């Protein structure tokens, strides 16, 4: 029954994760495909660009400028279109850390952040700024003058939109929130895999679930810190680059561990090459970090280099898995799907980085996020398989060591523990409990009434004595033994009276006779303690009026 409940819970969690992922992708699709609002409009005209006073040309957003010298001055100029009405504003998404916005010669907005806020990585899409426009500004020049900070090797002008404040916020909300939904969904999946790891018992299952959780965690972190929305949560300027590089360099190691622990092969395979290569990636993370710190490589160069190597690693692993699947008939189909999706995602990312293309979409994130569904599916399958096998083992043990009538441990279980050294608490209370007049109940009311009485006695024992599952035994037809860890809060006298009162409320007084003794297990053997408690049980039976 427990296994069925766990299966239902795990299935519901998996379904919830898929629904969350579908919701995130639906929001993204809606934001990308729905008609342009009548109130928030994208500026799709030309943008005149100059760098340090030199005319560059007419361009269209998004405009990405890389490899600029520190403190270079960029000027983006547009003409405010005819459809802009009085009282509207302009939304500008820019990753520059210092800039001014002018209408003709009038300063409209100035952004000079406090220390510690500047230096967003150029791979990010910056922040959206909402700037009111004076009335009667149609056909006037709107000019953005930006300065390249040393921590940023380029400037990205993602978009320019016109409209009222409310519509602009709604328009950009869809563009912002989808990557966060995907990232948090993947984090939730990683948490579920880790939770399953905590509850798993078998060593192989724990390795499988932990490797899945690690891989999902890396993917979720990488997606989050590559998303355009991270600045809403993280203002640290160094953290996104550091975490992104960490995730990309540690990904081969996570993939390797996920593969070997989740897809056991029928034959011993030589995977040492992939293992040592994944360790080499980890070493490269620290090497590249040092080179980046001293200024040899910038953030984009490190990311491009890492993506190239990871793409090559994934491609080789893909070819090897194809060989295992098609030639050796190994059961690695799910991993083949996962690695295929990852290769497509990294290939898209690699092309965008090489060609220096910036997209106002999260296509790379969405493609990569699809692979996590298969990862979580495999993780939950492993956990549910172990749960099913564990339930079958417990059922088998129940048949051998449990009394089917009372569900306490039976005589065989009692004999096994009484002959072995005690490994529990040092001080133990030993109780011997005997049901009085059971034969008379069987003779006068039938065996069903006698069985019901035994069940009620067992239930009273369960309710009265702590740790009953491991320490309560039915040792004979009408006799029970309980081993209970001693405690100042649980005196044997009080527990004995409590048990008798539970039964007397329905069956009258003297339903059971009880003998008990408190022992130090280092000095007294359990068998001797049971004999002593058994003698005291007979003393209790003789003291009762009916016996």
XYZ file of C-alpha atoms in Angstrom:
547
model
C 0.000 0.000 0.000
C 2.821 2.393 0.879
C 4.500 1.683 -2.445
C 1.262 2.537 -4.286
C 0.965 5.839 -2.401
C 4.571 6.750 -3.180
C 3.996 5.893 -6.821
C 0.959 8.190 -6.943
C 2.841 11.022 -5.184
C 5.877 10.705 -7.469
C 3.642 10.614 -10.551
C 1.783 13.738 -9.417
C 5.055 15.567 -8.785
C 6.388 14.568 -12.195
C 3.134 15.706 -13.824
C 3.287 19.009 -11.929
C 6.833 19.616 -13.175
C 5.823 18.941 -16.770
C 2.822 21.267 -16.452
C 5.088 24.005 -15.056
C 7.522 23.544 -17.936
C 4.716 23.592 -20.503
C 3.325 26.750 -18.877
C 6.719 28.435 -19.151
C 7.068 27.486 -22.816
C 3.486 28.596 -23.503
C 4.158 32.015 -21.984
C 7.247 32.325 -24.138
C 5.378 31.300 -27.278
C 2.525 33.680 -26.527
C 4.937 36.543 -25.946
C 6.754 35.807 -29.200
C 3.784 35.094 -31.495
C 0.880 37.237 -30.275
C 0.034 40.411 -32.255
C 1.753 43.615 -31.225
C -0.344 45.542 -28.727
C -1.984 48.717 -29.912
C -0.477 50.582 -26.962
C 3.051 49.139 -26.688
C 4.870 49.206 -30.003
C 8.347 48.039 -30.956
C 10.530 50.561 -32.678
C 11.595 48.767 -35.849
C 13.210 51.682 -37.619
C 16.920 52.317 -38.169
C 19.265 53.321 -35.367
C 22.228 55.557 -36.237
C 25.335 54.425 -34.348
C 28.526 56.356 -33.652
C 31.545 55.245 -31.606
C 33.863 57.895 -30.203
C 32.442 60.409 -32.674
C 32.942 58.180 -35.736
C 29.865 57.248 -37.763
C 29.339 53.452 -37.845
C 26.100 53.088 -39.795
C 22.372 52.528 -39.611
C 21.453 49.368 -37.664
C 18.406 47.613 -36.306
C 17.778 46.241 -32.805
C 19.027 44.150 -31.207
C 22.428 45.778 -31.636
C 25.392 44.013 -30.026
C 28.753 45.702 -29.840
C 31.649 43.564 -28.612
C 35.358 44.033 -27.975
C 35.064 47.734 -27.297
C 37.816 49.542 -25.489
C 37.098 50.669 -21.913
C 35.361 54.042 -21.609
C 34.448 54.112 -25.301
C 31.451 56.394 -25.969
C 28.555 55.025 -28.022
C 25.691 57.132 -29.323
C 22.464 55.592 -30.621
C 20.138 58.072 -32.365
C 16.592 57.537 -33.593
C 13.757 59.742 -34.753
C 10.635 59.458 -32.623
C 7.990 57.929 -34.922
C 4.662 59.530 -35.794
C 2.541 57.049 -33.813
C 3.927 58.181 -30.438
C 1.229 60.112 -28.593
C 1.416 62.691 -25.847
C 1.868 61.257 -22.348
C 3.613 58.098 -23.538
C 7.035 56.743 -22.596
C 9.914 54.873 -24.147
C 11.227 51.532 -22.837
C 14.936 50.973 -23.544
C 16.710 47.728 -22.730
C 20.414 48.344 -22.378
C 23.243 46.603 -20.559
C 25.477 49.641 -20.367
C 26.243 50.692 -16.837
C 26.337 54.461 -17.423
C 24.265 56.321 -19.969
C 22.205 59.454 -20.638
C 19.090 59.829 -22.769
C 18.510 63.124 -24.599
C 15.615 64.556 -26.573
C 17.399 66.885 -28.959
C 19.569 68.786 -26.433
C 17.341 68.190 -23.401
C 18.452 65.547 -20.871
C 15.549 63.160 -20.206
C 17.226 60.495 -18.129
C 20.617 59.811 -16.571
C 21.720 56.442 -15.189
C 24.872 56.404 -13.061
C 24.672 53.397 -10.724
C 26.147 53.163 -7.296
C 29.429 51.310 -6.769
C 28.923 47.562 -6.990
C 25.961 47.765 -9.394
C 27.884 48.289 -12.605
C 29.410 45.786 -14.954
C 26.639 43.474 -16.136
C 28.147 40.846 -18.489
C 27.616 41.653 -22.146
C 26.017 38.274 -22.746
C 23.103 39.442 -20.642
C 20.414 41.661 -22.045
C 20.679 44.308 -19.365
C 17.843 46.158 -17.715
C 14.692 47.761 -19.053
C 14.447 51.500 -18.347
C 11.115 53.359 -18.628
C 11.544 57.036 -19.558
C 8.651 59.514 -19.995
C 8.625 61.524 -23.225
C 7.551 65.181 -23.296
C 4.491 66.093 -25.322
C 4.897 67.102 -28.959
C 8.094 65.052 -29.402
C 7.196 63.379 -32.698
C 9.969 63.501 -35.334
C 12.494 64.779 -32.813
C 15.834 63.075 -32.212
C 16.065 60.664 -29.267
C 19.696 60.028 -28.420
C 21.256 57.445 -26.088
C 24.819 58.178 -25.038
C 26.470 55.204 -23.306
C 29.903 54.611 -21.795
C 31.663 51.227 -21.861
C 32.773 50.320 -18.363
C 35.975 48.253 -17.890
C 33.999 45.294 -16.515
C 31.884 45.121 -19.685
C 33.510 44.318 -23.033
C 30.505 45.402 -25.056
C 27.091 47.030 -25.087
C 23.835 45.427 -26.111
C 20.838 47.539 -27.100
C 18.140 44.869 -27.022
C 15.039 46.865 -27.940
C 13.264 50.217 -27.977
C 9.497 50.317 -27.365
C 6.970 53.153 -27.204
C 3.678 53.229 -25.297
C 2.089 54.135 -21.988
C 3.789 52.926 -18.809
C 1.279 50.172 -17.999
C 1.345 48.610 -21.476
C 5.156 48.784 -21.610
C 5.445 46.945 -18.301
C 3.021 44.243 -19.459
C 4.809 44.009 -22.810
C 8.193 43.425 -21.193
C 6.845 41.241 -18.382
C 6.294 38.288 -20.724
C 9.761 38.821 -22.115
C 11.247 38.716 -18.597
C 9.359 36.114 -16.629
C 9.576 33.054 -18.892
C 13.279 32.278 -18.294
C 12.686 32.549 -14.557
C 9.791 30.086 -14.745
C 11.963 27.611 -16.639
C 14.877 28.017 -14.233
C 12.741 27.619 -11.133
C 10.972 24.609 -12.653
C 14.314 22.917 -13.238
C 15.373 23.791 -9.692
C 12.169 22.181 -8.464
C 12.991 19.062 -10.486
C 16.476 18.966 -8.960
C 14.922 19.282 -5.498
C 12.556 16.378 -6.198
C 15.446 14.180 -7.330
C 17.427 15.136 -4.212
C 14.387 14.451 -2.012
C 14.080 10.997 -3.546
C 17.799 10.505 -2.869
C 17.238 11.295 0.819
C 14.484 8.670 1.129
C 16.168 5.978 -0.968
C 17.780 3.087 0.893
C 19.819 1.189 -1.682
C 23.323 2.514 -2.371
C 22.990 2.192 -6.168
C 19.668 4.009 -6.143
C 21.091 6.817 -4.021
C 23.991 7.252 -6.459
C 21.557 7.336 -9.355
C 19.301 9.948 -7.780
C 22.156 12.109 -6.525
C 23.784 12.184 -9.964
C 20.421 13.176 -11.478
C 19.928 15.932 -8.904
C 23.443 17.263 -9.567
C 22.886 17.359 -13.321
C 19.508 19.073 -12.942
C 20.996 21.593 -10.521
C 23.760 22.520 -12.980
C 21.271 22.928 -15.809
C 18.914 25.049 -13.718
C 21.721 27.319 -12.526
C 23.157 27.672 -16.016
C 19.771 28.495 -17.511
C 19.063 31.034 -14.786
C 22.343 32.891 -15.067
C 22.182 32.882 -18.860
C 18.632 34.206 -18.818
C 17.838 37.853 -19.367
C 15.957 38.073 -16.092
C 18.640 37.232 -13.591
C 19.257 40.843 -12.615
C 15.800 40.910 -11.020
C 17.100 38.397 -8.468
C 20.893 38.751 -8.496
C 22.556 42.159 -8.557
C 26.105 40.845 -8.084
C 28.004 41.560 -11.282
C 30.583 38.784 -11.038
C 28.311 35.954 -9.911
C 26.500 35.299 -13.252
C 29.756 34.851 -15.173
C 31.306 32.719 -12.429
C 28.305 30.412 -12.004
C 27.740 30.070 -15.750
C 31.333 29.007 -16.316
C 31.170 26.677 -13.314
C 28.071 24.950 -14.701
C 29.388 24.595 -18.238
C 32.769 23.188 -17.154
C 31.277 20.798 -14.586
C 28.565 19.582 -16.961
C 30.683 16.801 -18.579
C 31.441 15.341 -15.146
C 27.744 15.486 -14.217
C 26.781 13.865 -17.524
C 29.306 11.083 -17.042
C 28.091 10.278 -13.523
C 24.471 10.459 -14.583
C 25.140 8.017 -17.405
C 27.066 5.360 -15.471
C 24.762 5.417 -12.414
C 21.414 5.489 -14.243
C 22.061 3.196 -17.191
C 23.783 -0.005 -16.028
C 25.257 -1.826 -19.016
C 25.163 -5.552 -19.528
C 28.835 -5.658 -20.416
C 31.761 -3.929 -18.783
C 32.553 -0.886 -20.881
C 35.668 1.212 -21.125
C 34.490 4.676 -20.097
C 37.686 5.824 -18.450
C 38.402 8.175 -21.335
C 35.161 10.075 -20.731
C 35.836 10.090 -16.998
C 39.321 11.600 -17.229
C 38.127 14.077 -19.858
C 35.412 15.275 -17.498
C 38.033 15.770 -14.777
C 40.099 17.740 -17.289
C 37.129 20.085 -17.772
C 37.021 20.723 -14.032
C 40.710 21.596 -14.061
C 40.103 23.897 -17.059
C 37.475 25.765 -15.051
C 40.100 26.916 -12.579
C 42.676 27.592 -15.307
C 40.252 29.690 -17.352
C 39.119 31.435 -14.168
C 42.683 32.527 -13.473
C 43.187 33.664 -17.080
C 39.928 35.585 -16.952
C 40.878 37.162 -13.631
C 44.188 38.490 -14.982
C 42.486 39.767 -18.133
C 43.727 37.297 -20.755
C 40.188 36.162 -21.600
C 36.885 37.989 -21.345
C 33.559 36.506 -20.311
C 32.331 35.830 -23.860
C 35.648 34.258 -24.893
C 35.543 31.904 -21.901
C 31.937 30.982 -22.595
C 32.627 30.372 -26.293
C 35.665 28.226 -25.496
C 33.802 26.219 -22.865
C 30.765 25.708 -25.103
C 33.014 24.487 -27.932
C 34.713 21.890 -25.725
C 31.478 20.746 -24.096
C 29.845 20.430 -27.509
C 32.737 18.225 -28.671
C 32.525 16.108 -25.494
C 28.765 15.698 -25.869
C 29.146 14.769 -29.544
C 31.664 12.013 -28.735
C 29.456 10.727 -25.935
C 26.500 10.796 -28.326
C 28.357 8.668 -30.877
C 29.357 6.170 -28.203
C 25.802 5.923 -26.874
C 24.516 5.415 -30.434
C 26.927 2.503 -30.771
C 25.707 1.004 -27.492
C 22.057 1.448 -28.456
C 22.106 0.242 -32.048
C 25.028 -2.213 -32.125
C 25.117 -3.607 -28.577
C 21.357 -3.327 -27.909
C 21.947 -1.663 -24.535
C 18.983 0.030 -22.845
C 20.213 3.614 -23.163
C 17.406 5.071 -25.277
C 16.392 7.732 -22.738
C 19.962 8.957 -22.383
C 20.261 9.081 -26.176
C 17.274 11.442 -26.228
C 18.774 13.573 -23.449
C 22.203 13.915 -25.039
C 20.641 14.637 -28.462
C 18.589 17.524 -27.068
C 21.626 18.886 -25.251
C 23.733 18.780 -28.403
C 21.076 20.706 -30.329
C 20.901 23.295 -27.546
C 24.665 23.730 -27.258
C 25.035 23.839 -31.031
C 22.532 26.711 -31.200
C 24.367 28.470 -28.385
C 27.743 27.910 -30.011
C 26.567 29.306 -33.365
C 25.105 32.390 -31.696
C 28.350 32.987 -29.806
C 30.595 32.462 -32.827
C 28.482 34.690 -35.070
C 27.950 37.185 -32.215
C 24.196 37.074 -32.641
C 21.933 38.210 -29.827
C 18.325 37.015 -29.796
C 15.333 38.420 -27.954
C 14.240 34.868 -27.258
C 15.119 32.021 -24.965
C 15.202 29.328 -27.628
C 18.444 27.854 -26.260
C 17.003 27.661 -22.771
C 13.784 26.101 -23.986
C 15.475 23.405 -26.054
C 17.803 22.487 -23.197
C 14.966 22.531 -20.675
C 13.164 19.802 -22.639
C 15.962 17.351 -21.821
C 15.283 17.733 -18.103
C 11.891 16.086 -18.478
C 13.620 12.885 -19.562
C 16.173 13.228 -16.735
C 13.473 13.583 -14.091
C 11.449 10.758 -15.647
C 14.439 8.427 -15.390
C 15.159 9.528 -11.805
C 11.623 8.880 -10.621
C 11.583 5.558 -12.488
C 14.686 4.456 -10.578
C 13.185 5.585 -7.266
C 9.837 3.901 -7.913
C 11.570 0.681 -8.964
C 13.498 0.639 -5.701
C 10.310 1.439 -3.767
C 8.514 -1.448 -5.430
C 11.375 -3.862 -4.759
C 11.591 -2.669 -1.152
C 7.847 -3.162 -0.692
C 8.138 -6.697 -2.047
C 10.986 -7.435 0.361
C 9.009 -5.998 3.266
C 6.020 -8.128 2.289
C 8.244 -11.199 2.222
C 9.719 -10.336 5.615
C 6.237 -9.726 6.985
C 5.203 -13.198 5.940
C 8.232 -14.680 7.732
C 8.605 -12.514 10.829
C 5.160 -10.988 11.458
C 2.211 -12.560 13.168
C -0.602 -12.278 10.584
C -3.300 -11.856 13.238
C -1.816 -9.102 15.412
C 0.873 -7.752 13.002
C 3.365 -7.836 15.870
C 6.561 -9.799 15.342
C 6.133 -13.546 15.676
C 7.903 -16.305 17.597
C 10.576 -16.775 14.914
C 11.527 -13.116 15.131
C 11.549 -13.335 18.941
C 13.821 -16.393 18.938
C 16.285 -14.640 16.589
C 16.621 -11.550 18.772
C 16.692 -13.371 22.122
C 19.714 -15.468 21.085
C 21.807 -12.570 19.732
C 23.671 -9.753 21.490
C 21.467 -6.733 22.145
C 22.345 -3.721 19.970
C 19.682 -1.298 21.144
C 19.478 1.005 24.139
C 21.542 -0.023 27.157
C 18.699 0.168 29.675
C 15.567 -1.740 28.664
C 12.204 -2.488 30.238
C 11.085 -6.072 29.538
C 7.353 -6.874 29.749
C 5.665 -10.287 29.605
C 1.930 -10.021 28.970
C -0.522 -12.926 29.191
C -4.174 -12.836 28.125
C -6.374 -14.302 30.847
C -9.245 -16.677 30.099
C -8.550 -16.891 26.350
C -9.548 -20.572 26.290
C -12.855 -19.817 27.986
C -13.571 -17.046 25.444
C -12.852 -19.441 22.579
C -15.060 -22.140 24.090
C -17.984 -19.888 25.007
C -17.960 -17.257 22.248
C -16.021 -18.920 19.451
C -12.532 -18.561 18.041
C -13.461 -15.391 16.159
C -14.154 -13.682 19.494
C -10.837 -14.996 20.836
C -9.010 -13.686 17.786
C -10.706 -10.313 18.217
C -9.556 -10.187 21.819
C -5.964 -10.921 20.783
C -6.151 -8.134 18.179
C -7.428 -5.663 20.745
C -4.647 -6.612 23.162
C -2.076 -6.114 20.392
C -3.581 -2.727 19.518
C -3.431 -1.706 23.173
C 0.237 -2.749 23.287
C 0.935 -0.699 20.158
C -0.734 2.370 21.653
C 0.940 1.999 25.050
C 4.550 1.078 24.381
C 6.958 3.130 22.253
C 8.939 1.538 19.412
C 6.454 -1.318 19.193
C 7.186 -2.120 15.517
C 10.619 -3.505 16.351
C 10.120 -4.536 19.951
C 6.643 -6.064 20.309
C 6.291 -9.863 19.928
C 3.546 -12.465 20.102
C 5.490 -15.397 21.498
C 2.627 -17.846 22.008
C -1.104 -18.286 21.678
C -1.968 -15.840 24.455
C 1.438 -14.451 25.455
C 3.251 -11.276 24.365
C 6.698 -9.858 25.068
C 7.703 -6.208 24.741
C 11.206 -4.687 24.892
C 10.938 -0.957 25.532
C 13.890 1.440 25.995
C 13.897 2.694 29.583
C 13.090 6.322 30.272
C 12.376 8.371 33.406
C 9.226 9.585 31.668
C 7.969 6.038 31.028
C 7.953 4.092 34.259
C 6.891 0.435 33.944
C 4.240 0.863 36.646
C 2.483 3.679 34.794
C 2.634 1.900 31.424
C 1.318 -1.312 32.952
C -1.671 0.462 34.454
C -2.245 2.328 31.207
C -2.384 -0.923 29.236
C -4.748 -2.575 31.695
C -7.068 0.438 31.764
C -7.321 0.464 27.954
C -8.547 -3.119 27.999
C -10.693 -2.928 31.139
C -12.882 -0.199 29.650
C -14.282 -2.779 27.213
C -13.622 -6.192 28.726
C -13.617 -5.517 32.467
C -10.815 -5.948 34.954
C -8.086 -8.557 34.859
C -8.059 -9.053 31.078
C -4.295 -9.435 31.092
C -1.575 -10.225 33.606
C 1.703 -8.353 33.272
C 5.182 -8.850 34.641
C 8.028 -6.451 34.018
C 11.643 -5.826 34.887
C 14.113 -3.008 34.138
C 17.604 -4.217 33.216
C 21.056 -3.088 32.180
C 21.708 -5.093 29.002
C 25.452 -5.015 29.630
C 24.900 -6.975 32.840
C 21.747 -9.024 32.232
C 20.882 -11.121 29.178
C 17.508 -10.668 27.523
C 16.589 -14.337 28.012
C 17.215 -14.070 31.745
C 15.226 -10.835 31.882
C 12.271 -12.497 30.112
C 12.346 -15.394 32.586
C 12.325 -12.948 35.482
C 9.465 -10.912 33.989
C 7.582 -14.139 33.246
C 7.790 -15.131 36.917
C 6.463 -11.731 37.942
C 3.642 -12.101 35.429
C 2.527 -15.287 37.209
C 2.757 -13.431 40.522
C 0.442 -10.773 39.065
C -1.926 -13.480 37.808
C -2.101 -15.092 41.301
C -2.749 -11.718 42.944
C -5.819 -11.127 40.820
C -9.017 -12.351 42.416
C -10.240 -14.530 39.582
C -7.052 -16.613 39.326
